[in-house]
Coordinates of C-alpha atoms in Angstrom, one line a residue:
M1 CA -52.4 -17.9 16.0
S2 CA -50.9 -21.0 14.3
S3 CA -51.1 -19.3 10.9
T4 CA -49.2 -16.3 12.3
I5 CA -46.5 -18.6 13.7
Q6 CA -46.2 -20.3 10.3
E7 CA -45.9 -16.9 8.6
L8 CA -43.2 -16.0 11.2
E9 CA -41.2 -19.1 10.4
R10 CA -41.6 -18.6 6.7
R11 CA -40.3 -15.1 6.9
R12 CA -37.4 -16.2 9.1
E13 CA -36.4 -18.9 6.7
A14 CA -36.5 -16.4 3.8
A15 CA -34.2 -14.0 5.7
R16 CA -31.8 -16.8 6.7
A17 CA -31.6 -18.0 3.1
G18 CA -30.0 -14.7 2.0
G19 CA -29.5 -14.6 -1.7
G20 CA -30.3 -18.3 -2.1
E21 CA -28.4 -21.6 -2.4
K22 CA -26.7 -20.7 -5.7
R23 CA -25.1 -17.5 -4.3
V24 CA -24.2 -19.1 -1.0
A25 CA -22.4 -21.9 -2.9
A26 CA -20.6 -19.2 -4.9
Q27 CA -19.5 -17.5 -1.7
H28 CA -18.2 -20.8 -0.3
S29 CA -16.4 -21.6 -3.6
K30 CA -14.3 -18.5 -3.0
G31 CA -13.3 -19.8 0.4
K32 CA -15.5 -17.3 2.1
L33 CA -18.1 -17.8 4.9
T34 CA -21.6 -16.3 4.6
A35 CA -22.6 -13.3 6.7
R36 CA -24.4 -15.5 9.3
E37 CA -21.7 -18.1 9.4
R38 CA -19.2 -15.4 10.3
I39 CA -21.4 -14.2 13.2
E40 CA -21.7 -17.8 14.4
V41 CA -17.9 -18.2 14.5
F42 CA -17.3 -14.9 16.1
L43 CA -19.8 -14.9 18.9
D44 CA -20.3 -17.2 21.8
E45 CA -22.5 -20.2 20.8
G46 CA -26.2 -19.4 20.9
S47 CA -25.6 -15.8 22.1
F48 CA -26.6 -13.9 18.9
E49 CA -29.8 -11.9 19.0
E50 CA -30.7 -10.5 15.6
L51 CA -32.4 -7.2 15.0
D52 CA -34.2 -6.0 11.9
M53 CA -34.3 -9.5 10.2
Y54 CA -37.4 -8.5 8.2
V55 CA -36.3 -5.0 7.0
E56 CA -36.6 -4.5 3.2
H57 CA -35.3 -1.9 0.8
N58 CA -37.6 1.0 -0.2
C59 CA -36.3 1.5 -3.8
V60 CA -39.0 1.8 -6.5
D61 CA -36.7 2.3 -9.6
F62 CA -35.0 -0.1 -12.0
G63 CA -37.4 -3.0 -11.2
M64 CA -36.2 -3.1 -7.6
P65 CA -39.8 -3.7 -6.2
D66 CA -39.6 -7.2 -7.8
Q67 CA -36.3 -7.9 -6.0
V68 CA -36.9 -7.8 -2.3
V69 CA -34.9 -9.9 0.1
P70 CA -35.6 -9.7 3.9
G71 CA -32.7 -8.2 5.8
D72 CA -31.6 -6.2 2.8
G73 CA -28.0 -7.4 2.6
V74 CA -26.8 -7.0 6.2
V75 CA -27.2 -9.1 9.3
T76 CA -27.2 -7.0 12.5
G77 CA -27.6 -7.6 16.2
S78 CA -25.8 -8.3 19.5
G79 CA -24.2 -11.2 21.3
T80 CA -21.3 -12.0 23.6
V81 CA -17.6 -12.7 23.2
N82 CA -16.4 -14.7 26.2
G83 CA -19.5 -13.5 28.0
R84 CA -19.0 -9.8 27.2
L85 CA -21.6 -7.9 25.2
V86 CA -20.8 -6.7 21.7
F87 CA -22.8 -5.4 18.7
V88 CA -22.1 -6.7 15.2
F89 CA -23.1 -6.1 11.6
S90 CA -22.2 -8.5 8.9
Q91 CA -22.7 -7.6 5.2
D92 CA -24.2 -10.3 3.1
F93 CA -22.5 -10.5 -0.3
T94 CA -25.2 -13.0 -1.5
V95 CA -27.8 -10.2 -1.4
F96 CA -27.3 -7.5 -4.0
G97 CA -23.5 -8.1 -3.6
G98 CA -23.8 -6.7 0.0
S99 CA -24.3 -3.3 -1.5
L100 CA -25.4 -0.5 0.9
S101 CA -28.9 0.9 0.6
E102 CA -30.8 3.4 2.7
R103 CA -32.4 0.7 4.8
H104 CA -29.2 -1.3 5.0
A105 CA -27.4 1.8 6.4
Q106 CA -30.3 2.4 8.9
K107 CA -29.8 -1.1 10.3
I108 CA -26.1 -0.5 10.8
C109 CA -26.8 2.9 12.4
K110 CA -29.3 1.4 14.8
I111 CA -26.9 -1.0 16.3
M112 CA -24.2 1.6 16.5
D113 CA -26.5 4.0 18.4
M114 CA -27.4 1.2 20.8
A115 CA -23.7 0.3 21.3
M116 CA -23.0 3.9 22.3
K117 CA -26.0 4.1 24.5
V118 CA -25.1 1.0 26.6
G119 CA -21.3 1.1 26.1
A120 CA -20.3 -1.9 24.1
P121 CA -17.8 -2.5 21.2
V122 CA -19.0 -2.5 17.6
I123 CA -17.6 -5.1 15.2
G124 CA -18.3 -4.6 11.5
M125 CA -17.8 -7.5 9.0
N126 CA -17.4 -5.8 5.6
D127 CA -18.1 -7.7 2.4
S128 CA -19.8 -5.3 0.0
G129 CA -19.8 -4.1 -3.6
G130 CA -20.3 -0.6 -2.4
A131 CA -23.2 1.8 -2.8
R132 CA -26.4 0.4 -4.3
I133 CA -26.4 2.2 -7.6
Q134 CA -30.2 1.8 -8.1
E135 CA -30.8 4.0 -5.1
G136 CA -28.4 6.8 -6.1
V137 CA -27.9 9.6 -3.6
A138 CA -30.0 7.8 -1.0
S139 CA -27.3 5.2 -0.8
L140 CA -24.6 7.9 -0.4
A141 CA -26.7 9.5 2.3
G142 CA -26.7 6.1 4.1
Y143 CA -22.9 6.0 4.0
A144 CA -22.7 9.5 5.5
E145 CA -25.0 8.5 8.3
V146 CA -22.7 5.6 9.1
F147 CA -19.6 7.8 8.9
Q148 CA -21.2 10.3 11.3
R149 CA -21.7 7.5 13.9
N150 CA -18.1 6.3 13.4
V151 CA -16.9 9.7 14.4
L152 CA -19.3 10.1 17.4
A153 CA -18.4 6.6 18.6
S154 CA -14.6 7.2 18.3
G155 CA -13.1 7.1 21.8
V156 CA -16.5 6.1 23.3
V157 CA -16.7 2.4 22.3
P158 CA -14.0 0.3 20.6
Q159 CA -14.7 -0.1 16.9
L160 CA -13.2 -3.0 14.9
S161 CA -13.5 -3.6 11.2
L162 CA -13.0 -7.0 9.6
I163 CA -12.6 -6.7 5.9
M164 CA -13.7 -10.0 4.5
G165 CA -14.4 -9.2 0.8
P166 CA -14.5 -6.1 -1.4
C167 CA -14.6 -2.7 0.2
A168 CA -14.3 0.1 -2.4
G169 CA -15.1 3.7 -3.1
G170 CA -16.9 5.6 -0.3
A171 CA -17.3 2.3 1.6
V172 CA -13.6 2.4 2.7
Y173 CA -14.0 5.5 4.9
S174 CA -16.2 3.8 7.6
P175 CA -13.5 1.2 8.4
A176 CA -10.8 3.9 8.1
M177 CA -12.4 5.8 11.0
T178 CA -12.7 2.7 13.2
D179 CA -9.9 1.9 15.7
F180 CA -8.5 -1.3 14.1
I181 CA -8.8 -3.1 10.8
F182 CA -8.2 -6.8 10.1
M183 CA -8.1 -8.1 6.5
V184 CA -8.2 -11.5 4.9
K185 CA -5.4 -12.4 2.5
D186 CA -6.4 -13.0 -1.1
S187 CA -10.1 -12.4 -0.6
S188 CA -10.4 -8.9 0.7
Y189 CA -9.4 -5.5 -0.7
M190 CA -9.8 -1.8 0.0
F191 CA -9.4 1.1 -2.4
V192 CA -11.0 4.4 -3.3
T193 CA -10.8 3.8 -7.0
G194 CA -10.4 0.4 -8.6
P195 CA -7.7 -0.9 -11.1
D196 CA -9.9 0.0 -14.1
V197 CA -10.2 3.6 -13.1
V198 CA -6.5 3.8 -12.2
K199 CA -5.6 2.5 -15.6
T200 CA -7.9 5.0 -17.4
V201 CA -6.7 8.0 -15.4
T202 CA -3.0 7.3 -14.8
N203 CA -2.3 4.5 -17.3
E204 CA -0.9 2.4 -14.4
V205 CA -1.7 -1.3 -14.7
V206 CA -2.3 -2.9 -11.3
T207 CA -4.3 -5.9 -9.9
Q208 CA -6.9 -5.6 -7.1
E209 CA -4.5 -7.4 -4.8
E210 CA -1.5 -5.1 -5.5
L211 CA -3.7 -2.0 -5.3
G212 CA -5.6 -2.7 -2.1
G213 CA -5.1 -6.2 -0.9
A214 CA -4.4 -7.3 2.7
V215 CA -0.7 -7.6 2.2
T216 CA -0.5 -4.1 0.6
H217 CA -2.4 -2.5 3.4
T218 CA -0.5 -4.1 6.2
T219 CA 3.0 -3.5 4.8
K220 CA 2.9 -0.3 2.6
S221 CA -0.1 1.9 3.5
S222 CA -0.7 0.9 7.1
V223 CA -4.4 1.2 6.5
A224 CA -4.9 -2.2 8.1
D225 CA -3.4 -3.7 11.2
L226 CA -3.4 -7.5 10.5
A227 CA -3.5 -9.7 7.4
L228 CA -4.9 -13.1 8.2
E229 CA -5.1 -16.3 6.2
N230 CA -8.8 -16.9 6.0
D231 CA -12.2 -16.0 7.5
I232 CA -12.0 -18.4 10.4
E233 CA -8.5 -17.2 11.5
T234 CA -9.6 -13.6 11.2
L235 CA -12.7 -14.2 13.3
L236 CA -10.9 -16.1 16.0
A237 CA -8.1 -13.4 16.1
A238 CA -10.9 -10.8 16.6
R239 CA -12.3 -12.8 19.5
D240 CA -8.9 -12.8 21.2
F241 CA -8.4 -9.2 20.4
I242 CA -11.7 -8.0 21.9
D243 CA -10.7 -9.7 25.1
F244 CA -8.0 -7.0 25.7
L245 CA -10.3 -4.1 25.3
P246 CA -12.7 -2.4 27.7
A247 CA -16.4 -2.3 26.7
S248 CA -16.4 1.5 26.6
N249 CA -14.6 4.6 27.9
R250 CA -16.8 4.3 31.0
E251 CA -15.3 1.0 32.0
K252 CA -11.8 -0.3 33.0
P253 CA -10.1 -2.8 30.7
P254 CA -11.1 -6.4 31.5
E255 CA -9.2 -8.5 34.0
R256 CA -8.6 -12.2 33.8
P257 CA -7.1 -14.7 36.3
C258 CA -3.3 -14.8 36.1
H259 CA -1.1 -17.7 37.3
D260 CA 2.1 -16.0 36.2
P261 CA 3.8 -14.7 39.4
W262 CA 3.9 -10.9 39.4
D263 CA 7.4 -10.9 40.8
R264 CA 8.8 -13.5 38.4
I265 CA 12.6 -13.0 38.0
E266 CA 13.8 -13.3 34.4
D267 CA 17.6 -13.8 34.7
S268 CA 18.0 -14.1 30.9
L269 CA 17.3 -10.4 30.5
D270 CA 20.5 -9.6 32.3
T271 CA 22.4 -10.7 29.1
L272 CA 19.9 -9.4 26.5
I273 CA 21.9 -6.3 25.7
P274 CA 24.9 -7.2 23.4
P275 CA 28.4 -6.1 24.4
S276 CA 28.7 -3.9 21.3
A277 CA 26.5 -0.8 21.1
N278 CA 26.1 -1.4 17.4
Q279 CA 24.8 -4.9 17.7
P280 CA 21.0 -5.4 17.6
Y281 CA 18.8 -7.6 19.7
D282 CA 15.1 -8.5 19.4
M283 CA 12.9 -6.4 21.6
H284 CA 10.2 -9.0 21.3
E285 CA 12.1 -11.1 23.8
L286 CA 11.9 -8.4 26.5
I287 CA 8.2 -7.8 25.8
R288 CA 7.2 -11.4 26.0
K289 CA 9.3 -12.1 29.1
T290 CA 7.7 -9.1 30.9
L291 CA 4.1 -9.8 30.0
D292 CA 1.8 -12.5 31.6
E293 CA 2.6 -15.9 30.2
G294 CA 4.4 -14.3 27.2
D295 CA 1.1 -13.4 25.6
F296 CA 1.5 -10.4 23.3
F297 CA -1.1 -9.4 20.6
E298 CA 1.0 -7.4 18.2
L299 CA -0.5 -4.9 15.7
Q300 CA 0.9 -3.8 12.4
P301 CA 3.9 -6.2 12.7
A302 CA 4.7 -5.9 8.9
H303 CA 4.6 -2.1 8.8
A304 CA 7.2 0.2 10.3
A305 CA 8.8 -2.7 12.2
N306 CA 11.3 -0.3 13.8
I307 CA 8.6 0.2 16.4
I308 CA 6.5 -2.5 18.1
I309 CA 2.9 -1.9 19.3
G310 CA 0.4 -4.2 20.8
F311 CA -1.5 -5.4 23.8
G312 CA -0.6 -7.7 26.7
R313 CA -1.4 -8.2 30.3
I314 CA 0.3 -7.6 33.7
E315 CA -1.3 -9.3 36.6
G316 CA -4.2 -10.1 34.4
R317 CA -4.9 -6.5 33.4
T318 CA -4.5 -5.1 29.9
V319 CA -1.5 -2.9 29.1
G320 CA -0.5 -1.2 25.8
V321 CA 3.1 -1.8 24.8
V322 CA 5.2 0.5 22.6
A323 CA 8.8 -0.4 22.0
N324 CA 11.7 0.5 19.7
Q325 CA 13.0 -2.4 17.7
P326 CA 16.8 -2.4 17.3
M327 CA 16.6 -5.1 14.7
V328 CA 15.1 -2.7 12.2
L329 CA 16.7 0.7 11.2
A330 CA 18.6 0.4 14.6
G331 CA 15.3 1.3 16.3
C332 CA 15.3 4.9 14.8
L333 CA 12.0 6.8 14.7
D334 CA 10.9 7.8 11.3
I335 CA 7.6 9.0 9.7
N336 CA 5.9 5.6 9.6
S337 CA 6.8 4.5 13.0
S338 CA 5.8 7.8 14.6
K339 CA 2.3 7.7 13.0
K340 CA 1.9 4.0 13.9
A341 CA 2.8 4.5 17.6
A342 CA 1.0 7.8 17.9
R343 CA -2.4 6.4 16.9
F344 CA -1.9 3.5 19.2
V345 CA -1.0 5.7 22.2
R346 CA -4.1 7.8 21.6
F347 CA -6.3 4.7 21.5
C348 CA -4.8 3.5 24.8
D349 CA -5.4 6.9 26.4
A350 CA -9.0 7.1 25.2
F351 CA -9.8 3.8 26.8
E352 CA -7.8 4.1 30.0
I353 CA -5.3 1.4 29.1
P354 CA -1.9 1.9 30.8
I355 CA 1.1 2.3 28.5
V356 CA 4.4 0.5 29.0
T357 CA 7.2 1.9 26.8
F358 CA 10.5 0.1 26.2
V359 CA 13.1 2.5 24.8
D360 CA 16.2 1.9 22.7
V361 CA 16.3 4.8 20.2
P362 CA 19.4 6.4 18.6
G363 CA 17.3 9.3 17.3
F364 CA 15.2 10.2 14.3
L365 CA 16.1 8.7 10.9
P366 CA 18.1 11.3 8.9
G367 CA 17.6 11.9 5.2
V368 CA 16.3 14.2 2.6
G369 CA 13.3 12.0 1.9
Q370 CA 12.3 12.0 5.6
E371 CA 12.6 15.8 5.9
H372 CA 10.8 16.6 2.7
S373 CA 8.0 14.2 3.6
G374 CA 7.4 16.0 6.9
I375 CA 9.2 14.1 9.6
I376 CA 8.9 17.2 11.8
K377 CA 5.1 17.1 11.8
H378 CA 4.8 13.3 11.8
G379 CA 7.3 13.0 14.7
A380 CA 5.4 15.6 16.6
K381 CA 2.3 13.3 16.4
L382 CA 4.0 10.8 18.7
L383 CA 5.3 13.5 21.0
F384 CA 1.8 15.1 21.2
A385 CA 0.2 11.7 21.8
Y386 CA 2.4 10.9 24.8
A387 CA 2.3 14.4 26.2
E388 CA -1.5 14.6 26.2
A389 CA -2.0 11.0 27.6
T390 CA -3.3 10.9 31.2
V391 CA -3.2 7.2 31.7
P392 CA -0.5 5.5 33.8
K393 CA 2.8 5.6 31.8
I394 CA 5.8 3.4 32.7
T395 CA 9.0 3.7 30.7
V396 CA 12.0 1.4 30.7
I397 CA 15.2 2.6 28.9
T398 CA 17.2 -0.5 27.9
R399 CA 20.1 1.0 25.9
K400 CA 20.2 4.2 23.8
A401 CA 17.9 7.2 24.4
Y402 CA 19.4 10.0 22.3
G403 CA 18.4 13.5 21.4
G404 CA 14.8 14.5 20.8
A405 CA 13.8 10.9 20.4
Y406 CA 14.6 10.4 24.1
D407 CA 12.1 13.2 24.9
V408 CA 9.5 11.8 22.6
M409 CA 9.5 8.2 23.9
S410 CA 7.4 8.8 27.1
S411 CA 10.1 10.7 29.0
K412 CA 9.7 12.1 32.5
H413 CA 9.2 15.5 31.0
L414 CA 6.1 14.3 29.2
R415 CA 4.5 13.4 32.5
G416 CA 5.9 9.9 32.6
D417 CA 4.8 8.4 35.9
L418 CA 7.7 5.9 36.5
N419 CA 10.8 6.1 34.3
Y420 CA 13.3 3.3 34.8
A421 CA 16.7 2.6 33.2
W422 CA 18.7 -0.5 32.9
P423 CA 22.4 -0.2 33.9
T424 CA 23.2 -0.5 30.1
A425 CA 21.2 2.7 29.3
E426 CA 22.8 5.7 27.7
I427 CA 20.8 8.9 27.9
A428 CA 22.5 11.7 26.0
V429 CA 22.1 14.3 23.3
M430 CA 23.8 12.0 20.8
G431 CA 26.4 9.2 20.6
A432 CA 29.8 9.8 22.0
K433 CA 31.7 10.0 18.7
G434 CA 29.3 12.5 17.1
A435 CA 29.3 14.6 20.2
V436 CA 33.1 14.7 20.5
E437 CA 33.6 15.6 16.8
I438 CA 31.3 18.6 17.3
I439 CA 32.7 19.7 20.6
F440 CA 36.4 19.2 19.6
R441 CA 36.2 20.1 15.9
G442 CA 39.6 20.2 14.3
K443 CA 41.4 17.9 16.8
T444 CA 43.6 15.0 15.6
P445 CA 42.1 11.5 15.3
E446 CA 44.1 10.5 18.4
E447 CA 42.7 13.3 20.4
I448 CA 39.2 12.6 19.2
A449 CA 39.6 8.9 20.2
E450 CA 40.8 10.0 23.7
R451 CA 38.0 12.5 24.2
T452 CA 35.4 9.9 22.9
A453 CA 36.6 7.5 25.6
E454 CA 36.2 10.3 28.2
Y455 CA 32.7 11.2 26.9
E456 CA 31.6 7.6 27.1
A457 CA 32.9 7.2 30.6
R458 CA 31.1 10.4 31.6
F459 CA 27.8 10.2 29.7
A460 CA 27.3 6.6 28.3
N461 CA 25.4 5.6 31.4
P462 CA 22.0 6.3 33.1
F463 CA 23.4 8.1 36.2
V464 CA 23.6 11.6 34.8
A465 CA 19.9 11.5 34.1
A466 CA 19.2 9.8 37.4
S467 CA 21.1 12.5 39.3
K468 CA 18.7 15.1 37.8
G469 CA 15.6 13.0 38.6
F470 CA 14.8 12.3 35.0
V471 CA 15.1 8.6 35.7
D472 CA 13.4 7.4 38.9
E473 CA 15.5 4.3 39.4
V474 CA 18.2 2.3 37.7
I475 CA 16.9 -1.3 37.8
M476 CA 18.3 -4.7 37.1
P477 CA 16.9 -6.1 33.9
H478 CA 15.8 -9.3 35.6
S479 CA 13.4 -7.4 37.8
T480 CA 11.7 -5.5 35.0
R481 CA 8.4 -7.4 35.3
R482 CA 8.3 -7.0 39.1
R483 CA 8.9 -3.2 38.8
I484 CA 6.3 -2.7 36.2
A485 CA 3.7 -4.8 38.1
L486 CA 4.4 -2.8 41.3
G487 CA 4.2 0.5 39.4
L488 CA 0.9 -0.4 37.8
R489 CA -0.5 -1.2 41.2
K490 CA 0.6 2.2 42.5
L491 CA -0.9 4.0 39.6
R492 CA -4.3 2.2 39.5
N493 CA -6.1 5.2 41.0
K494 CA -4.1 7.8 39.1
K495 CA -6.1 11.0 38.5
L496 CA -4.8 13.6 36.0
E497 CA -6.8 16.0 33.8
N498 CA -5.7 18.2 30.9
P499 CA -6.9 21.8 30.8
W500 CA -10.5 22.3 29.5
K501 CA -10.7 22.6 25.8
K502 CA -13.3 21.7 23.1
H503 CA -10.6 19.4 21.6
D504 CA -6.9 19.6 20.9
N505 CA -5.3 20.3 17.5
I506 CA -2.9 17.4 17.1
P507 CA -0.4 18.0 14.2
L508 CA -2.1 15.8 11.6

């Protein structure tokens, strides 16, 4: 018995050592944590239970039988975040550069299968050189097995990818199919083909950082949701983030004690809207003053900033927030903002998270570039997402809600449950000046000015829409939090089902 226990300890030590002291030191010298250190930071202390610690690769070519490391380059298992069960895998760059082998993939697939079975989030920490070339097609098959599970798990359990090192080639498609991606600045990158291949094929000279770094993917491509400073910050942000999400689509979002009064009056909101219709204001102020304790976890803040998305809480319960941002492009909807918000709305709907929408939108962004790049199809994604969503939907129109963009932003006509307007709201087909110039084409400037004043008096208010039942109530800005809290209470047991279908065909 004692010899068996000694052997067990020896094997455990070998697995914990990873690629050895030299490679661990090299990982630390780059400012990166090891696979096990990352898990320790992310999970509650002492909660990690590892699976498949002794798994070894099965490759017999290229001298690989002489290079066997227990665990095979990935640490997998389960633990808790603030007491709630999660499953994790963390690729170990010190072992074969974290490259994915057949057995490495099997380990990841095993915890994903378990997560789906019991209903718990999956968090992947990616730090890998890609497919293990020595294994050839077996490694590619391993990737495909992981991809298949990403798809099956989508909408069943939340999936979060933390890119904490290289992630290139086929490896990028697993994170791409997860719900959210966090990246580390200066030490992580994602691309399908690297700088050398790009230079050979297209003659473009580009660095890894420019091609697929954290800043690139959180500003230009929108592949990632957040770019964080280092491993620790990324892991702590992920802990906070997981707290907002339900364990699975079978459970309600988590609830935490709340000491912020549900009926808190926020008098400063009565003066948030500037006197001039062309003057911007920061929608973040309204969001933070409405949510519990001003706590708002924003996603993709550096991409398509004309729309704001993220999670907060009302009375301790998670809500998803979508809001036009008048500070950027006057809050217009364009291709990027439509895609950004549509994916977020669909996530919220998949996991029964109520959606609160703040509207100040003058329309869709005009331009040849937008039209030729498919604003019609991309704008329809957001329309489709709101229309198919069956979760509680509360909308507050603060100022402009013009044209088709009014319809798209969770209007009453898309099964909005409670649609409120501030007294400053203007709900119309278009702005007064544009409308008058079309209706009274050919009139003198004086007549146009006179008619514009008439149009504004008639339509630049929320009462026409309210008289038709398109707005449920015109509310005072200071009571916004109270109204939303009451609305969410009412809608807690909402039941709504779409017609049976295998699945819809969203305009991708």
